[in-house]
Amino acid sequence: MMSFKNLLDEFCLLLETYKGRDKILRTLCYTTKLVGGLQKNEQLAKKFLYISSHISGTRATLRLLDDFPMLQYNLEYGLGHEEPDRYMAQLGVITNIIDQVYYPVEKMSWLAEHKLVSGIDNNKWDTISSICWVLSIYLTLMKTVRYVAVLQKHKTCVQKDKSVPLEKLLKMQKFEVLTCIRLTLDFVHAVNTLPPGFMWSSKLKTWHVGLIGSLSSILGIYQIYYKRSLK
């Protein structure tokens, strides 16, 4: 069992990175939304939902510069020549293009929301942002499912070739399965942000969104630590 100092060290190590800090903020955002959605005391519910809303706004503000790291990643990824097969490479390229478009769209939504520009319909840009989010998650999920299938094929070969460590391959497959679960949760949430009329869009209750987001966030934090065992 880890000591308090070790837990503190791990937590601080997570906070030192942008992605780690975002994971913590995301978890707090959705857990407070969950509590607020379940809270019967109206005053307490408002307080928890207020906290959740402001943490969400903080994350949105921090994302204003994310298009530069995204551009760097896209240039390094290129046409996905390092992917196991062409199908995964194609999905990766399309997803990267959508992700690159997402950030300027979100900027326009942010500017309109804070009334820093006039003559812009914030709802319109919010909808476009949600569509990009849904498409990105769906394509990433399809790519991950494909990778799980590729690893399954490799597992058969590894069992014949004893020189290749099967244990590492199993850990990689488990990691990707966890990614599939997390992406499925995010997809359910993302579809809900779309305007009414598409599948289950706008039908989830506040505590539903809080629960789905909390599970996804906690799973994401677990994957950060699990990934260390793959090295």
Short mmCIF file of C-alpha atoms in Angstrom, two decimals, residues 104-128:
data_model
loop_
_atom_site.label_atom_id
_atom_site.label_comp_id
_atom_site.label_asym_id
_atom_site.label_seq_id
_atom_site.Cartn_x
_atom_site.Cartn_y
_atom_site.Cartn_z
CA PRO A 104 -10.52 27.95 -33.84
CA VAL A 105 -14.23 27.09 -33.79
CA GLU A 106 -14.12 26.88 -30.00
CA LYS A 107 -12.26 30.21 -29.91
CA MET A 108 -15.05 31.89 -31.84
CA SER A 109 -17.59 30.39 -29.43
CA TRP A 110 -15.51 31.60 -26.45
CA LEU A 111 -15.21 35.13 -27.87
CA ALA A 112 -18.95 35.31 -28.53
CA GLU A 113 -19.83 33.90 -25.10
CA HIS A 114 -17.74 36.57 -23.36
CA LYS A 115 -19.12 39.28 -25.68
CA LEU A 116 -15.66 40.17 -26.99
CA VAL A 117 -16.98 40.19 -30.56
CA SER A 118 -20.37 41.26 -31.84
CA GLY A 119 -22.62 39.94 -34.57
CA ILE A 120 -21.74 36.30 -33.89
CA ASP A 121 -24.29 33.67 -32.93
CA ASN A 122 -22.73 31.78 -30.03
CA ASN A 123 -25.21 28.90 -30.37
CA LYS A 124 -24.15 28.32 -33.96
CA TRP A 125 -20.47 28.04 -33.07
CA ASP A 126 -21.30 25.86 -30.06
CA THR A 127 -23.15 23.46 -32.35
CA ILE A 128 -20.26 23.31 -34.83
#
